Every structure is written in C-alpha cells, then in structure tokens.
CSV table of C-alpha atoms in Angstrom, one decimal:
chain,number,residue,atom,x,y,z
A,112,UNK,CA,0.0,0.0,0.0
A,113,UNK,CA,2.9,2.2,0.7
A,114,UNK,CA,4.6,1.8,-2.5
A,115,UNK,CA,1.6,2.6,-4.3
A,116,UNK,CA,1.3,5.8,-2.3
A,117,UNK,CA,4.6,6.8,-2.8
A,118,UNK,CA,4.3,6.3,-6.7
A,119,UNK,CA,0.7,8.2,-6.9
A,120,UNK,CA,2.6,11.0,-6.0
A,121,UNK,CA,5.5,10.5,-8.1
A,122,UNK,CA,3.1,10.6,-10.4
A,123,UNK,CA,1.0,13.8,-9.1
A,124,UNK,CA,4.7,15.9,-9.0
A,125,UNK,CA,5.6,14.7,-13.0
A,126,UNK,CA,1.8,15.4,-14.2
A,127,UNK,CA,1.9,18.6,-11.5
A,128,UNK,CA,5.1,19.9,-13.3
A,129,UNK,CA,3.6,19.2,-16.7
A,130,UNK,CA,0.7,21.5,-16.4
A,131,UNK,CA,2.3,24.7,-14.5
A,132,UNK,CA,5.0,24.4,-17.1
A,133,UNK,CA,1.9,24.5,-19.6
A,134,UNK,CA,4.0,21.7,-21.8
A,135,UNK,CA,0.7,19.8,-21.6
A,136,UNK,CA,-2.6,21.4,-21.9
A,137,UNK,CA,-4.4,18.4,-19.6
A,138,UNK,CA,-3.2,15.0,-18.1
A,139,UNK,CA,-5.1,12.1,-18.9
A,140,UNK,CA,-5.2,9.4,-16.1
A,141,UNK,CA,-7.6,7.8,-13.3
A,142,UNK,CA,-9.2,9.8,-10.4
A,143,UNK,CA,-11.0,8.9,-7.5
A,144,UNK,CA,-14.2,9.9,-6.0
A,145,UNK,CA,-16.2,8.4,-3.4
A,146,UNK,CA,-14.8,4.9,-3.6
A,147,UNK,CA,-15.2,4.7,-7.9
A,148,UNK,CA,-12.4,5.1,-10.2
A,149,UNK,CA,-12.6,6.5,-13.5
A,150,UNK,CA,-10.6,7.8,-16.2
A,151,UNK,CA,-10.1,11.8,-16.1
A,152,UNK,CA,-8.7,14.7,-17.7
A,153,UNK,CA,-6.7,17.0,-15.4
A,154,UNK,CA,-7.0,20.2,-17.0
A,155,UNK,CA,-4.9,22.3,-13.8
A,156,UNK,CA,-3.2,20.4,-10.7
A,157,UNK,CA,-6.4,21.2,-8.4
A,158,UNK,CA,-7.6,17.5,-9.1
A,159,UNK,CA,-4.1,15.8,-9.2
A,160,UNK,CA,-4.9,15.3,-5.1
A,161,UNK,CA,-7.2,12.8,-6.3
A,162,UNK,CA,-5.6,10.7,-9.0
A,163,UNK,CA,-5.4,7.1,-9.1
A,164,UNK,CA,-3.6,4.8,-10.7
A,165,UNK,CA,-5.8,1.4,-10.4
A,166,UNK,CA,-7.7,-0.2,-11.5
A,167,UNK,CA,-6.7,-1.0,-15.1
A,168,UNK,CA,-9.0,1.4,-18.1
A,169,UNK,CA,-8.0,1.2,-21.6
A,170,UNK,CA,-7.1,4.8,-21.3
A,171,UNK,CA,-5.9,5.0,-25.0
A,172,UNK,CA,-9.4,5.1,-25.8
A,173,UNK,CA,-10.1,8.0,-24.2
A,174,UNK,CA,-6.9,10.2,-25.7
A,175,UNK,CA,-7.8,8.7,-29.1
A,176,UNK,CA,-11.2,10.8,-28.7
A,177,UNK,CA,-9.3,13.7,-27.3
A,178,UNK,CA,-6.9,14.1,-29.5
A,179,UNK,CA,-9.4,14.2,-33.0
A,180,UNK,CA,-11.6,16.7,-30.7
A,181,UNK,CA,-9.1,18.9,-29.5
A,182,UNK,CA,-6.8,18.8,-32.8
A,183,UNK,CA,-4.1,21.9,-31.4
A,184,UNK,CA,-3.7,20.6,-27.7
A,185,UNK,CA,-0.9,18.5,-26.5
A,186,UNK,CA,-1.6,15.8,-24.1
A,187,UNK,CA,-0.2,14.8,-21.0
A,188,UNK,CA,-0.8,10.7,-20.1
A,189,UNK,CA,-0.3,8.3,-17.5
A,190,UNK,CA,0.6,4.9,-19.1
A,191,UNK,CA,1.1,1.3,-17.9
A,192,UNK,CA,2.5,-1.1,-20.6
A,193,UNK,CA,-0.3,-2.1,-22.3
A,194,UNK,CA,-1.7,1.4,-22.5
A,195,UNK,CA,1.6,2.4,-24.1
A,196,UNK,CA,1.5,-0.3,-26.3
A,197,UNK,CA,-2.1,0.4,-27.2
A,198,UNK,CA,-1.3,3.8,-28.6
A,199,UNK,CA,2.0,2.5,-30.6
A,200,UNK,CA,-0.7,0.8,-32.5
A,201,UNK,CA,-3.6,3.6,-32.6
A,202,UNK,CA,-0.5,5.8,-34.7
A,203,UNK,CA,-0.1,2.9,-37.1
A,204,UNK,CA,-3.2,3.3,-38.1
A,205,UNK,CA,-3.2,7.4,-37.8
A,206,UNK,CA,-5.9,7.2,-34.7
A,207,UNK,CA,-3.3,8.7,-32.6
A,208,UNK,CA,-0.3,11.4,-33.4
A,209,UNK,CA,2.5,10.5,-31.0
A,210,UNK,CA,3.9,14.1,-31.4
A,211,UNK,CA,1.0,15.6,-29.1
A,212,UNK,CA,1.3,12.9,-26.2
A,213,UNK,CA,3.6,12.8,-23.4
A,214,UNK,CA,3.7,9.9,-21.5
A,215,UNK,CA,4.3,9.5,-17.5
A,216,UNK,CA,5.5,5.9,-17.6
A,217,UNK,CA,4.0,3.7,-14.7
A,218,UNK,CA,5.7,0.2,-14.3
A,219,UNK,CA,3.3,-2.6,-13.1
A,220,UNK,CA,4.0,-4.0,-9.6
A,221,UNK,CA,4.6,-7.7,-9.3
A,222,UNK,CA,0.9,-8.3,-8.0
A,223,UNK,CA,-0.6,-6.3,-11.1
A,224,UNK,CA,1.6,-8.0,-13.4
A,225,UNK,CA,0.5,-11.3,-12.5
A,226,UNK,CA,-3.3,-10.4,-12.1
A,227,UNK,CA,-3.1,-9.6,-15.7
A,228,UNK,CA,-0.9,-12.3,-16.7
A,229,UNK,CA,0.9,-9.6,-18.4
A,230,UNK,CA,4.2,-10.7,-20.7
A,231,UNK,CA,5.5,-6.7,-20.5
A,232,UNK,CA,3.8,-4.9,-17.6
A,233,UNK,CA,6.1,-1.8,-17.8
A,234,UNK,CA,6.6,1.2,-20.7
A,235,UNK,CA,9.4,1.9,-22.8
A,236,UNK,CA,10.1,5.2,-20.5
A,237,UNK,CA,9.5,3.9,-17.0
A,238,UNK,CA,9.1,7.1,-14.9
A,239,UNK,CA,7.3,5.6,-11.8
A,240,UNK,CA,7.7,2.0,-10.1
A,241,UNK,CA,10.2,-0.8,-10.7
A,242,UNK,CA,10.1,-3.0,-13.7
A,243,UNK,CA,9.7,-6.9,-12.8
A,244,UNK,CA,9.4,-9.3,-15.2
A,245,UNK,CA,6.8,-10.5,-17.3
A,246,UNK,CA,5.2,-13.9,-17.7
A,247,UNK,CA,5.3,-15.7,-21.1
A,248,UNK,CA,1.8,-17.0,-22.4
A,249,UNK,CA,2.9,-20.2,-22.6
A,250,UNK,CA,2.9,-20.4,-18.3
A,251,UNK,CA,-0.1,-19.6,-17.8
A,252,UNK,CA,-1.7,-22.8,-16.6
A,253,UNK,CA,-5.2,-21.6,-18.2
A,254,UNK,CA,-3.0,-21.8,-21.5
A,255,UNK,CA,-0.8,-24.9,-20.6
A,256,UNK,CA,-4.1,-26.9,-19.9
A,257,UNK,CA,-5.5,-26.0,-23.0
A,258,UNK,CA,-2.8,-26.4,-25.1
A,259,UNK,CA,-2.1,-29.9,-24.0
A,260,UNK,CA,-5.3,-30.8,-25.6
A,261,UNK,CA,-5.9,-31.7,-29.2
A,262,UNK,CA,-7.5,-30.0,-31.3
A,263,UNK,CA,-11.0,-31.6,-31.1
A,264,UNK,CA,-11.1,-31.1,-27.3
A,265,UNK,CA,-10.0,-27.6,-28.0
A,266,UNK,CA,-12.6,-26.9,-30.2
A,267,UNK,CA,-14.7,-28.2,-27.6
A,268,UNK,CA,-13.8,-26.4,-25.2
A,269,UNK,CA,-14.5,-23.2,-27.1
A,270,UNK,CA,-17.4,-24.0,-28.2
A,271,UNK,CA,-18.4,-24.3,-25.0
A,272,UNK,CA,-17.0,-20.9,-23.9
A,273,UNK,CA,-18.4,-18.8,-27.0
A,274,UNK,CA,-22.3,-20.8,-26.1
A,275,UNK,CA,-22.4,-18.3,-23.0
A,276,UNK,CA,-22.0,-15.0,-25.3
A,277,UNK,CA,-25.1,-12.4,-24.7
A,278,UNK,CA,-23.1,-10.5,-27.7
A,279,UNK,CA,-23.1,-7.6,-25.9
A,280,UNK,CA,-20.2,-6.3,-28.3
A,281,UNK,CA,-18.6,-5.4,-24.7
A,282,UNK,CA,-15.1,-7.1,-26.1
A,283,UNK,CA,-15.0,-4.7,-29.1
A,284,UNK,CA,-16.4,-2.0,-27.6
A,285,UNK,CA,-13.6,-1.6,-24.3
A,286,UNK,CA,-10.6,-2.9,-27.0
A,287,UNK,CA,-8.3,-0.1,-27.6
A,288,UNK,CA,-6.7,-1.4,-30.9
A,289,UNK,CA,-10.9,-2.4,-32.3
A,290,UNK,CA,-11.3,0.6,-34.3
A,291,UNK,CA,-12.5,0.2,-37.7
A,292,UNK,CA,-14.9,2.9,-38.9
A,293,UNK,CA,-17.4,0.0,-39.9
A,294,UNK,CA,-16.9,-3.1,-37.5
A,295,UNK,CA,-18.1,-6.6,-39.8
A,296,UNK,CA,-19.6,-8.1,-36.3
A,297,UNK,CA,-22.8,-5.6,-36.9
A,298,UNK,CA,-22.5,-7.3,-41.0
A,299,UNK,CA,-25.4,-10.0,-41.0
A,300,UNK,CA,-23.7,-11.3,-44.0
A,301,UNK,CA,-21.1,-12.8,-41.8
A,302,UNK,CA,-22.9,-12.5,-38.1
A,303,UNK,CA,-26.4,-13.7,-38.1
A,304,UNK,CA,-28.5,-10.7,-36.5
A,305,UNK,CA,-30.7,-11.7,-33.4
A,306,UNK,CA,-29.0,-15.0,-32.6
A,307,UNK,CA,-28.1,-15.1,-29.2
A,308,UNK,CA,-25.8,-16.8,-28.4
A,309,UNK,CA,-24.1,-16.2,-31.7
A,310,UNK,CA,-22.2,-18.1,-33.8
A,311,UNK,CA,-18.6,-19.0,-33.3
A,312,UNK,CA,-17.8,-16.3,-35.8
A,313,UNK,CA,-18.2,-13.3,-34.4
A,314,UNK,CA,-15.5,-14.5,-31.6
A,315,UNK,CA,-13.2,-15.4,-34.3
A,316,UNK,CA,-14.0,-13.0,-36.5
A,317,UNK,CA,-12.4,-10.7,-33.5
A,318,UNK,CA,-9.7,-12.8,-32.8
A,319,UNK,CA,-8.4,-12.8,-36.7
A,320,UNK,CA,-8.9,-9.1,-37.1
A,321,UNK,CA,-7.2,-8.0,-34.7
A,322,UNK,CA,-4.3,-10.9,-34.1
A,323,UNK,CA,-1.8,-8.2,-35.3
A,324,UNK,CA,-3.0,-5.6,-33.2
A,325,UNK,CA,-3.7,-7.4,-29.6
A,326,UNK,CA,-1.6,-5.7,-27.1
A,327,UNK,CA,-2.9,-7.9,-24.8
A,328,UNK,CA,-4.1,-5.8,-22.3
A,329,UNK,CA,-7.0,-7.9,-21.3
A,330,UNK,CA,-9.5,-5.3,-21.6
A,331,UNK,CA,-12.3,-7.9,-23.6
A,332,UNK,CA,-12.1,-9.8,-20.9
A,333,UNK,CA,-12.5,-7.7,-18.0
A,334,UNK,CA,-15.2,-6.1,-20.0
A,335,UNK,CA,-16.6,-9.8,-20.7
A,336,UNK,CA,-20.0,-10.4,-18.6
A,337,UNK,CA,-20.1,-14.1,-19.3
A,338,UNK,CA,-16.1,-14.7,-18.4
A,339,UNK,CA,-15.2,-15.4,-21.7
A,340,UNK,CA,-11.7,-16.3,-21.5
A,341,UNK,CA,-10.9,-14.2,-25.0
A,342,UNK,CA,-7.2,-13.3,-23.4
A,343,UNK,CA,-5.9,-16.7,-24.1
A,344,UNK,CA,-7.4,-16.8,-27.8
A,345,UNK,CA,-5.5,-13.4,-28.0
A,346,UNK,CA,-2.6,-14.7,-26.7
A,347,UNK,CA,-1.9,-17.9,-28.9
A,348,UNK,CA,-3.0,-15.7,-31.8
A,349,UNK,CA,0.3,-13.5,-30.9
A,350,UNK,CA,2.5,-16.3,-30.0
A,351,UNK,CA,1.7,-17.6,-33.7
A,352,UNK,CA,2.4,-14.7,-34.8
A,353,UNK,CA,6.1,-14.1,-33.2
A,354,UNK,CA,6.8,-17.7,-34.3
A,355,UNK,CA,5.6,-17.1,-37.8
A,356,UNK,CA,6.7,-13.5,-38.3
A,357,UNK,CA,9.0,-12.4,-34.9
A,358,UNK,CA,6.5,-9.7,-34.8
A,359,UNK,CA,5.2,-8.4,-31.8
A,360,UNK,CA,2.6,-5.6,-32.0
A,361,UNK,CA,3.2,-2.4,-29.9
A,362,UNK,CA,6.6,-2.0,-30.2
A,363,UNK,CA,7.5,0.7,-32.3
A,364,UNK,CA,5.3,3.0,-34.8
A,365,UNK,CA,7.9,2.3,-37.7
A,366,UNK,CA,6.9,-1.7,-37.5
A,367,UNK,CA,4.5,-2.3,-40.0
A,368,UNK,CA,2.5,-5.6,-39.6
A,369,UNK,CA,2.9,-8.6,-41.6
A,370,UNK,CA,-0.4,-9.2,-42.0
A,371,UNK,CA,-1.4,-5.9,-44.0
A,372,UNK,CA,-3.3,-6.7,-47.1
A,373,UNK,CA,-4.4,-3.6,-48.4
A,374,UNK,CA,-3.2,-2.5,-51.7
A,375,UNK,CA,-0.8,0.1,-51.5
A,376,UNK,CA,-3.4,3.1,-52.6
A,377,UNK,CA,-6.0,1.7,-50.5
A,378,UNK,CA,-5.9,3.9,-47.3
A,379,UNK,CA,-4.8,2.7,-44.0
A,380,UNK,CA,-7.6,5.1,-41.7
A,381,UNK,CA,-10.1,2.9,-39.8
A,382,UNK,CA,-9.0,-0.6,-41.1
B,266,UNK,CA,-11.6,21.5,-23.2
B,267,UNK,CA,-14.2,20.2,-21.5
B,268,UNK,CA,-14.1,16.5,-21.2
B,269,UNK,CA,-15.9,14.6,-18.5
B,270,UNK,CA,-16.9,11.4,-16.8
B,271,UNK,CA,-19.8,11.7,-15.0
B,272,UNK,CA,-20.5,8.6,-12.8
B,273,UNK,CA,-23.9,7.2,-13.5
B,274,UNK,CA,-26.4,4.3,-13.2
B,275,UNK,CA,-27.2,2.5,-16.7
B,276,UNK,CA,-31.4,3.3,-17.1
B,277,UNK,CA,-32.2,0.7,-19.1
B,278,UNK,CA,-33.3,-2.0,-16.1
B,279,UNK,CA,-33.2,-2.9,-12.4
B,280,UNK,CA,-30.2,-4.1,-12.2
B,281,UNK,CA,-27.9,-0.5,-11.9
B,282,UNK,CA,-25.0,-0.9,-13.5
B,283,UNK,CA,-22.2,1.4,-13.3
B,284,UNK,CA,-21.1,3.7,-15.8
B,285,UNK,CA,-19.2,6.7,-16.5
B,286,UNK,CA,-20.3,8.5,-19.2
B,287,UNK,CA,-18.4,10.6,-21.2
B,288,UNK,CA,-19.5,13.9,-22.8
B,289,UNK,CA,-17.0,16.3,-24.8
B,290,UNK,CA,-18.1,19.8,-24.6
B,291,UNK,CA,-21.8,18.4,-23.6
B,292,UNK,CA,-22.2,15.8,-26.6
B,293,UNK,CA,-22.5,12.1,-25.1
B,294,UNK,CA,-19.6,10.1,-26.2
B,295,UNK,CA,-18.9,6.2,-25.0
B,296,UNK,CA,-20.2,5.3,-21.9
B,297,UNK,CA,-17.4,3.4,-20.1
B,298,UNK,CA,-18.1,0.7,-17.4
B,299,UNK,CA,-17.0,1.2,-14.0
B,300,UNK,CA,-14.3,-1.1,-12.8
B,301,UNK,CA,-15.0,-0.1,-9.4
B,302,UNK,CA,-18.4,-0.7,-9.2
B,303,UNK,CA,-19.5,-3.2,-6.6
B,304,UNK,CA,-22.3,-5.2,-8.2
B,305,UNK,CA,-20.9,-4.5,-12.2
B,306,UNK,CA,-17.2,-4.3,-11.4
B,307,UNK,CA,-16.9,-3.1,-15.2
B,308,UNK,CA,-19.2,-5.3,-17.6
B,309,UNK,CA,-22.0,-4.1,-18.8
B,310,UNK,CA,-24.5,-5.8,-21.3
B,311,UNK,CA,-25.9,-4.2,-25.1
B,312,UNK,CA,-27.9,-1.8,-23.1
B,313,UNK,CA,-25.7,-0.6,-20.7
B,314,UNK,CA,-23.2,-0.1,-24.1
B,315,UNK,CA,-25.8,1.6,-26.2
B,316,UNK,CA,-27.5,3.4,-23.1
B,317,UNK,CA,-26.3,6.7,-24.2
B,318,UNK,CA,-27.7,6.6,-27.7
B,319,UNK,CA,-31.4,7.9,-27.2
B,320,UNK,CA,-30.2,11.1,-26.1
B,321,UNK,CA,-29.1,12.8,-29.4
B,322,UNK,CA,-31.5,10.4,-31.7
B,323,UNK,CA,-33.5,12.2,-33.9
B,324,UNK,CA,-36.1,9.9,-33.3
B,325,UNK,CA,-36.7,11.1,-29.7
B,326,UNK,CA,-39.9,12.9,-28.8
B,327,UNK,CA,-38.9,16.2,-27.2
B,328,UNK,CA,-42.2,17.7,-26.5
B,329,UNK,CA,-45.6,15.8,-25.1
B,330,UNK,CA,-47.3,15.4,-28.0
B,331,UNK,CA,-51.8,15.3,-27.8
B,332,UNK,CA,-53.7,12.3,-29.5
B,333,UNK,CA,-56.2,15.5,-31.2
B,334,UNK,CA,-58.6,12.7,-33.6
B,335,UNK,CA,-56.5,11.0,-36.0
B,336,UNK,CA,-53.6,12.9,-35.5
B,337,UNK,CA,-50.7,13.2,-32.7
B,338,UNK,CA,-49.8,17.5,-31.8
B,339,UNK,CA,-47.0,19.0,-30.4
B,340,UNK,CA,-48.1,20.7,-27.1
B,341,UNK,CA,-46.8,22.4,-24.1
B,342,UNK,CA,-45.9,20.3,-20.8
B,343,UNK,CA,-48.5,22.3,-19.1
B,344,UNK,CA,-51.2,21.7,-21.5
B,345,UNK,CA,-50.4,18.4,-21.2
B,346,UNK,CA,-49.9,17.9,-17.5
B,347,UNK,CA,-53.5,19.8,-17.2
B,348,UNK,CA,-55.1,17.5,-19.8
B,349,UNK,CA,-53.9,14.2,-17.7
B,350,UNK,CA,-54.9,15.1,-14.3
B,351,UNK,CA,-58.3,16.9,-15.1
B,352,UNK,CA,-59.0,13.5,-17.4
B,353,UNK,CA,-57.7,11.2,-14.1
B,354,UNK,CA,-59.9,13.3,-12.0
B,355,UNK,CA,-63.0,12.8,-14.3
B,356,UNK,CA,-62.8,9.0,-14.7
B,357,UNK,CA,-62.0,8.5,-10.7
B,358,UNK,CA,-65.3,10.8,-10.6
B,359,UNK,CA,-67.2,9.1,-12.9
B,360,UNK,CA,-66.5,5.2,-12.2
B,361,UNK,CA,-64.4,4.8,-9.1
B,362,UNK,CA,-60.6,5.0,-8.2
B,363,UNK,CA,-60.6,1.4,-9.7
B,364,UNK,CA,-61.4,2.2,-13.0
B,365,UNK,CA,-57.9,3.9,-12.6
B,366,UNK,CA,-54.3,1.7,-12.9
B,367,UNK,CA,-51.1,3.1,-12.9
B,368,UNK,CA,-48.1,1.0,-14.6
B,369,UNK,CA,-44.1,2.2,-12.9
B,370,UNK,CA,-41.0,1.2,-14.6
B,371,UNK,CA,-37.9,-0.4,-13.9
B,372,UNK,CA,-35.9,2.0,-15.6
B,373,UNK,CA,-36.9,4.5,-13.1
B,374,UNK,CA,-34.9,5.4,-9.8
B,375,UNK,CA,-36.5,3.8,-7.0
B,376,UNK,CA,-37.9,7.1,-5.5
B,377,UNK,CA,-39.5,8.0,-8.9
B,378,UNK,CA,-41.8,4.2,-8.4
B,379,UNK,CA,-42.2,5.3,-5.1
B,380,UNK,CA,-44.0,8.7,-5.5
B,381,UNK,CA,-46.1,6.8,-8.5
B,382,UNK,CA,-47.1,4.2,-5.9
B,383,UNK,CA,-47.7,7.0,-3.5
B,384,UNK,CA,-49.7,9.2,-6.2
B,385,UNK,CA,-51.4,6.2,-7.0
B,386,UNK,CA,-52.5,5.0,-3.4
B,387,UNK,CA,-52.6,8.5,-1.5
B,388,UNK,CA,-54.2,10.9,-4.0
B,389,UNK,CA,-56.4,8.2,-6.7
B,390,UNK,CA,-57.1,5.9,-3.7
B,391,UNK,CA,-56.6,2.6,-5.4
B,392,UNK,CA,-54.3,-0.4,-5.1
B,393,UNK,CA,-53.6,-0.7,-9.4
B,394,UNK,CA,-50.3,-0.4,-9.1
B,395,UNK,CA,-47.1,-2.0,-11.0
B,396,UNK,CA,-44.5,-2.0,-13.1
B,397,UNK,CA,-43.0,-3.4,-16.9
B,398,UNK,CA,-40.8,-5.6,-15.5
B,399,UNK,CA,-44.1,-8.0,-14.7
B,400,UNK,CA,-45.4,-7.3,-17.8
C-alpha cells in the first residue's frame, strides 16, 4: 500500500510539473471519488490530489477521442505497458499522433503484473515503479491446460466458452486497438443478426482481425460479462504470430504488420 | 476543453449498472463501465453499451405530443400535465378510483416508483399499481 502511495505521488509531482509548465494542456489518467475510479482529464493540478492509478482502463481510448476533438492541444498521459503499447498501434493506423502525447510511464507491480498475466507490464520510459518481469503466455496454466489438448477437445472447449456469449459487443467496444470505422460483427452477411448466443464467428472474426493488433491488455475480458476467456485466444494468436513473423505488436510505430493486405493506394484510416 | 466522466447508473433496467459517461463539450460520447463498481465491477450488457444513444436520436420525442382525432400535436408540458390530471380526475369521478391503474418502470430510480405508488394510493385511492418488469 505504501509503495503505491509513494508512486501516486510520483506521479502527481511529473503530471503537476507538466501543467504549470503549460508543456501539456491536460493529463489524462484515473481519479477517484467516493470509492469509484474512473478515467479523467486533469486540466490544472487542483484534481491531481485525487488521481489514481488502479484499477486498469484502456485509457488509450479516451486520448484517441481527445486528440481528434481537441486537434491543437498536447496531451499529457499516464501509461502502464499495455496502455503504451495500445497507442503505438492507434498511430499505425493514424488514430493517434505521438507528437502531441507525453507519456508518464508507470511500471506494473509484481501483484498487477500477475493479475493480468501480463508478458511486458512496464513502458518503454519507466518514470514511476520498478520494472519486474513479465510472464510468457505459454505459463499460464489456463494456456498450458488447453494447449495440452488436441485440437478436437479444444474446439470443444471453445465451443463451450463462446455458447455463454449475450453478444453484448462489450469485447469490441472496451478494446483499444478495435477501431475500424465499420466493425463486420454488426455485418449479417457474416454474423447472423438476433441469434443469441451467436455463432462462433463473431468470436473469431475478432480474434483474426485484430491478431496483429492485440496488445494484450485484457480489456475484452475484463469487459466480458459471461467470463469469456478471450485473453488466451488473444494470446496464442500473438505467440503464432512471433513464431511465424517475430512480430510483436506495440513496439515501435515504424513496425509495419505482416499481416497488411491492403493494396498500397488503399488507405490505411479505420481498417 | 471540457471533457468529462460523470458517474452514472445504466437506465435501461433494475439491475444498476455502473457507468461513467463521457460527454465532450456536452455531446455524449462512450459510456465506459465502471471497474470499481461493486455489483458491475466493469461489464456491462448491449444496453448498458448503447444506453447513451437515445439522447441525441432524432427519433426522440422532445415535447408531449396530444392524440387531437386521428392525428398526434405538439403541445406544451403544461397543456399536457393539465389534460392528464383533469382527465384522471374525471374518470376517478365518474366510475371509481378502480377504474384507474397506474403502470411504474424499472428503468426508473426507486424514489420516482415510489412517488407513482404513492400518487397512485394516496391521491387516486386505489391499489392498481405495477411496473413493466411483470409485464
């Protein structure tokens, strides 16, 4: 409890020294009021007393609105890993300019990291906290167990899984990196309309449209009302894909995917 | 720059989910569940996600509108309001409180079906009281 005391206000000073500085025309990060946590804009350091920096929002969301509405203003944000990682792929696509966002780095704490069975929980600039070590996909017993399987029990199993969907759209809707202008999961050409719960497309649909793109924050999930495990389907879809390609999404804006398809004149916005 | 997330309850049924909405110089953006909500703890379902959307549909009815013969009018909340209770008062007159029932929501707040169970019980005098979710 200490040490996460001692980084909020690590955090308040860098955010703090931001605005009076006027480098940064608002902060974006959590706040907290009356027991709830939400994500906030600090526009001048007479809120930073209440910032927060859990629990876990896909916060890239949030400056990916800001940003298009306020297209002069620089951003200040706070950013775990994943968050981070979240905007590196939001400017591949041009949701995001990197030029107008400065990050405060947070790095995960041991706990967090293994809540979110997280293989990177830290930034590329770490700012505030101590980076520990990730853990690799492939130790995660809920993987392990599955992958053990063959392929018929696996098919199974998420069959299983996908029967509980409401279709809520809650996965798409909290993802950070699901942002095409026109989603195909609202398509009845390839997702039946009013069939709950619906068919195992729509879940892979997901999974193959955005298996360059996963950061793997875990946000579907969390957003998941039914307990879906989507983060493992995301998580051998990226593991395929470092085998395959040694690609890793989030890394660096300049890494293109190897998965692009589009024609060269065909425009990149809102894939 | 006025961005904000006001902390809300989803309208669309009993159960009170948490959200915070988001509006950007007033205009509704996405709603965004709240982690830290005890009985939600961050998932919502497609209501909750789409709770947001009546509110700038150009579908909505923004006036009380009069059934005048065939036809549906615009009218004031006033005229309306007048035409309700001096109709209520009329039938309770005419044929009983009973021939009066009153039907509550579950996408109200709970003191909202209170004061309908309340106006219904205190000032009509009758017992025809309930809500959609038994419908």
């Amino acid at each position: 409890m200490g040490i996460q005391e001692d980084q909020i206000r690590e955090v308040q000073e860098i955010a703090g020294r931001l605005l009076l500085d006027k480098q940064v025309a608002a902060v974006v990060g959590l706040f907290s009021n009356h027991g709830h946590v939400g994500p906030h804009l600090f526009s001048s350091v007479d809120d930073l007393p209440g910032l927060a920096l859990e629990p876990r929002y896909p916060l890239a969301l949030d400056c990916r609105t800001l940003l298009s509405n306020f297209p002069k203003d620089r951003l200040g944000v706070v950013v775990r890993g994943c968050d981070e990682r979240a905007l590196i792929e939001m400017a591949k696509l041009q949701q995001v300019d990197m030029e107008r966002l400065v990050f405060i780095g947070v790095a995960c704490s041991d706990d967090q990291a293994r809540q979110c069975a997280c293989e990177k929980p830290y930034p590329r600039q770490i700012d505030v906290g101590e980076k520990v070590d990730g853990l690799s996909p492939l130790d995660d017993k809920k993987v392990q167990e599955l992958i053990e399987q063959d392929m018929d029990a696996r098919l199974v199993f998420w069959q299983q899984e996908f029967s509980r969907c409401i279709k809520c759209y809650g996965c798409r809707n909290a993802c950070p990196v699901c942002i095409c202008d026109e989603c195909l999961l609202e398509e009845t050409c390839w997702v039946e309309g009013g069939q709950i719960p619906p068919h195992t497309s729509f879940h892979l649909i997901r999974t193959f449209h955005i298996a360059d793109k996963c950061v793997g924050c875990g946000a579907c999930e969390a957003a998941c009302p039914m307990e879906i495990p989507l983060t493992i389907l995301n998580k051998l879809m990226r593991e395929k894909l470092k085998e395959l390609f040694h690609y890793e999404p989030g890394m660096e804006v300049s890494q293109r995917s190897p998965l692009i398809t589009t024609l060269e004149e065909a425009p990149i916005r809102g894939l | 720059m006025d961005y904000k997330n006001v902390l809300t309850t989803c309208p669309y049924c009993g159960c009170g989910c948490g959200i915070y909405q988001s509006s950007i110089d007033g205009q509704l953006q996405r709603p965004i569940p709240d982690q830290t909500h005890p009985l939600s703890e961050g998932r919502l379902c497609i209501k909750g996600w789409s709770a947001h959307e009546h509110v700038a549909s150009p579908d909505r009815l923004t006036t009380p509108l009069i059934r005048r013969g065939e036809n549906l009018e615009e009218a004031s909340w006033d005229e309306a309001l007048s035409l309700v209770s001096s109709r209520l008062m009329e039938l309770r007159k005419q044929h009983g409180p009973d021939s009066l029932a009153f039907l509550s929501s579950a996408k109200c707040t709970n003191e909202e079906n209170y004061l309908l169970m309340k106006f219904a019980r205190a000032v009509i005098g009758t017992n025809n009281i309930d809500h959609c979710a038994r419908l």
